[in-house]
Amino acid sequence: MIPKHTVDRLSNRLTHLKPILSFEIVFIAVFVTLVFFTGGAAAQAPVGGGGGNTSGWETILDNLYNVLYITLQYAGLTILVLGFIVWLSARNNSQRSETGMKLTMGGAAMVVAYFGLGALVSLLEFIAG
């Protein structure tokens, strides 16, 4: 068993520590990582003198759409399930219950946005021919 004065001293030290990760640090790290891994590939001129060919842009936008669409789907479902778990396991803790309810609503909104985005893109593809 650990003596009480040791536990108090340890908890006192832990309260003075600053959080190591903040939103700004994570954002900068992700941005720098993307810069290094993507490089200049997207900014290169087309080989062979396409002369206004947009197939490269269509491919880039199609890939971006696919990544966002899949991310929206899985993130929405994950947040929805996580929100239900937190909400239903809150018992008498009102703050945790409120957090779970907000997560559930956010996840549900993402799932609705996922299906709405699919319907909107289908409509635009139909109009474009």
mmCIF file of C-alpha atoms in Angstrom:
data_model
loop_
_atom_site.group_PDB
_atom_site.id
_atom_site.type_symbol
_atom_site.label_atom_id
_atom_site.label_comp_id
_atom_site.label_asym_id
_atom_site.label_seq_id
_atom_site.Cartn_x
_atom_site.Cartn_y
_atom_site.Cartn_z
ATOM 1 C CA MET A 1 0.000 0.000 0.000
ATOM 2 C CA ILE A 2 1.287 3.491 -0.891
ATOM 3 C CA PRO A 3 1.488 6.026 1.958
ATOM 4 C CA LYS A 4 -0.967 8.929 1.753
ATOM 5 C CA HIS A 5 1.713 11.647 1.723
ATOM 6 C CA THR A 6 3.309 10.017 -1.359
ATOM 7 C CA VAL A 7 -0.004 9.965 -3.189
ATOM 8 C CA ASP A 8 -0.684 13.607 -2.259
ATOM 9 C CA ARG A 9 2.759 14.686 -3.448
ATOM 10 C CA LEU A 10 2.352 12.778 -6.730
ATOM 11 C CA SER A 11 -1.126 14.195 -7.411
ATOM 12 C CA ASN A 12 0.186 17.691 -6.606
ATOM 13 C CA ARG A 13 2.922 17.272 -9.236
ATOM 14 C CA LEU A 14 0.465 15.990 -11.812
ATOM 15 C CA THR A 15 -1.855 18.973 -11.402
ATOM 16 C CA HIS A 16 0.960 21.385 -12.316
ATOM 17 C CA LEU A 17 1.755 19.665 -15.616
ATOM 18 C CA LYS A 18 0.518 21.379 -18.747
ATOM 19 C CA PRO A 19 -1.227 19.305 -21.377
ATOM 20 C CA ILE A 20 1.318 18.012 -23.858
ATOM 21 C CA LEU A 21 -0.958 18.000 -26.886
ATOM 22 C CA SER A 22 -3.085 20.935 -27.821
ATOM 23 C CA PHE A 23 -5.242 21.533 -30.869
ATOM 24 C CA GLU A 24 -2.653 23.851 -32.402
ATOM 25 C CA ILE A 25 0.174 21.325 -32.083
ATOM 26 C CA VAL A 26 -1.919 18.548 -33.633
ATOM 27 C CA PHE A 27 -3.062 20.829 -36.463
ATOM 28 C CA ILE A 28 0.483 21.944 -37.265
ATOM 29 C CA ALA A 29 1.770 18.355 -37.148
ATOM 30 C CA VAL A 30 -0.950 17.169 -39.544
ATOM 31 C CA PHE A 31 -0.321 20.091 -41.886
ATOM 32 C CA VAL A 32 3.444 19.540 -41.978
ATOM 33 C CA THR A 33 2.940 15.807 -42.502
ATOM 34 C CA LEU A 34 0.603 16.454 -45.420
ATOM 35 C CA VAL A 35 3.080 18.881 -46.961
ATOM 36 C CA PHE A 36 5.899 16.354 -46.792
ATOM 37 C CA PHE A 37 3.899 13.344 -47.996
ATOM 38 C CA THR A 38 2.006 15.031 -50.813
ATOM 39 C CA GLY A 39 5.014 16.981 -52.056
ATOM 40 C CA GLY A 40 4.643 18.833 -55.334
ATOM 41 C CA ALA A 41 2.846 16.067 -57.222
ATOM 42 C CA ALA A 42 -0.449 17.947 -57.398
ATOM 43 C CA ALA A 43 1.216 21.095 -58.756
ATOM 44 C CA GLN A 44 3.077 19.504 -61.652
ATOM 45 C CA ALA A 45 2.168 20.453 -65.182
ATOM 46 C CA PRO A 46 0.578 17.705 -67.294
ATOM 47 C CA VAL A 47 3.035 15.798 -69.468
ATOM 48 C CA GLY A 48 2.380 15.872 -73.202
ATOM 49 C CA GLY A 49 0.836 19.351 -73.426
ATOM 50 C CA GLY A 50 -2.777 18.619 -72.529
ATOM 51 C CA GLY A 51 -3.759 22.153 -73.512
ATOM 52 C CA GLY A 52 -6.645 22.732 -71.101
ATOM 53 C CA ASN A 53 -7.400 19.097 -70.389
ATOM 54 C CA THR A 54 -9.408 18.799 -67.167
ATOM 55 C CA SER A 55 -9.146 15.045 -66.637
ATOM 56 C CA GLY A 56 -6.466 15.591 -63.979
ATOM 57 C CA TRP A 57 -8.722 17.942 -62.035
ATOM 58 C CA GLU A 58 -11.643 15.553 -62.324
ATOM 59 C CA THR A 59 -9.540 12.736 -60.924
ATOM 60 C CA ILE A 60 -8.281 14.877 -58.039
ATOM 61 C CA LEU A 61 -11.780 16.098 -57.177
ATOM 62 C CA ASP A 62 -13.211 12.591 -57.500
ATOM 63 C CA ASN A 63 -10.567 11.212 -55.130
ATOM 64 C CA LEU A 64 -11.179 14.070 -52.680
ATOM 65 C CA TYR A 65 -14.920 13.422 -52.811
ATOM 66 C CA ASN A 66 -14.394 9.710 -52.144
ATOM 67 C CA VAL A 67 -12.131 10.372 -49.162
ATOM 68 C CA LEU A 68 -14.567 12.891 -47.643
ATOM 69 C CA TYR A 69 -17.560 10.654 -48.310
ATOM 70 C CA ILE A 70 -16.008 7.586 -46.681
ATOM 71 C CA THR A 71 -14.665 9.643 -43.763
ATOM 72 C CA LEU A 72 -18.109 11.150 -43.190
ATOM 73 C CA GLN A 73 -19.671 7.700 -43.212
ATOM 74 C CA TYR A 74 -17.316 6.007 -40.771
ATOM 75 C CA ALA A 75 -16.808 8.996 -38.485
ATOM 76 C CA GLY A 76 -20.568 9.535 -38.276
ATOM 77 C CA LEU A 77 -21.312 5.928 -37.422
ATOM 78 C CA THR A 78 -18.479 5.770 -34.892
ATOM 79 C CA ILE A 79 -19.576 8.960 -33.137
ATOM 80 C CA LEU A 80 -23.197 7.800 -33.170
ATOM 81 C CA VAL A 81 -22.341 4.490 -31.474
ATOM 82 C CA LEU A 82 -19.926 6.152 -29.041
ATOM 83 C CA GLY A 83 -22.602 8.713 -28.144
ATOM 84 C CA PHE A 84 -25.146 5.984 -27.451
ATOM 85 C CA ILE A 85 -22.666 4.128 -25.237
ATOM 86 C CA VAL A 86 -21.779 7.256 -23.236
ATOM 87 C CA TRP A 87 -25.405 8.365 -22.997
ATOM 88 C CA LEU A 88 -26.797 5.018 -21.867
ATOM 89 C CA SER A 89 -23.974 4.334 -19.408
ATOM 90 C CA ALA A 90 -24.173 7.749 -17.709
ATOM 91 C CA ARG A 91 -26.474 6.585 -14.883
ATOM 92 C CA ASN A 92 -26.844 9.556 -12.503
ATOM 93 C CA ASN A 93 -24.099 11.728 -14.005
ATOM 94 C CA SER A 94 -25.969 14.511 -15.816
ATOM 95 C CA GLN A 95 -22.863 16.012 -17.438
ATOM 96 C CA ARG A 96 -21.871 12.681 -18.961
ATOM 97 C CA SER A 97 -25.450 12.109 -20.077
ATOM 98 C CA GLU A 98 -25.483 15.503 -21.786
ATOM 99 C CA THR A 99 -22.143 14.774 -23.490
ATOM 100 C CA GLY A 100 -23.461 11.429 -24.728
ATOM 101 C CA MET A 101 -26.629 13.069 -26.010
ATOM 102 C CA LYS A 102 -24.600 15.687 -27.904
ATOM 103 C CA LEU A 103 -22.338 13.013 -29.401
ATOM 104 C CA THR A 104 -25.375 11.000 -30.465
ATOM 105 C CA MET A 105 -26.988 14.020 -32.122
ATOM 106 C CA GLY A 106 -23.731 14.948 -33.860
ATOM 107 C CA GLY A 107 -23.247 11.406 -35.133
ATOM 108 C CA ALA A 108 -26.837 11.282 -36.338
ATOM 109 C CA ALA A 109 -26.355 14.604 -38.137
ATOM 110 C CA MET A 110 -23.241 13.216 -39.836
ATOM 111 C CA VAL A 111 -25.143 10.108 -40.968
ATOM 112 C CA VAL A 112 -27.935 12.290 -42.352
ATOM 113 C CA ALA A 113 -25.330 14.462 -44.094
ATOM 114 C CA TYR A 114 -23.756 11.320 -45.559
ATOM 115 C CA PHE A 115 -27.009 10.213 -47.181
ATOM 116 C CA GLY A 116 -27.916 13.782 -48.141
ATOM 117 C CA LEU A 117 -24.558 14.303 -49.836
ATOM 118 C CA GLY A 118 -25.007 11.080 -51.799
ATOM 119 C CA ALA A 119 -28.457 12.191 -52.931
ATOM 120 C CA LEU A 120 -27.210 15.675 -53.870
ATOM 121 C CA VAL A 121 -24.311 14.316 -55.916
ATOM 122 C CA SER A 122 -26.614 11.849 -57.668
ATOM 123 C CA LEU A 123 -28.975 14.691 -58.546
ATOM 124 C CA LEU A 124 -26.135 16.834 -59.895
ATOM 125 C CA GLU A 125 -24.806 13.889 -61.959
ATOM 126 C CA PHE A 126 -28.320 13.391 -63.392
ATOM 127 C CA ILE A 127 -28.606 17.077 -64.290
ATOM 128 C CA ALA A 128 -25.131 17.131 -65.839
ATOM 129 C CA GLY A 129 -26.058 14.169 -67.996
#
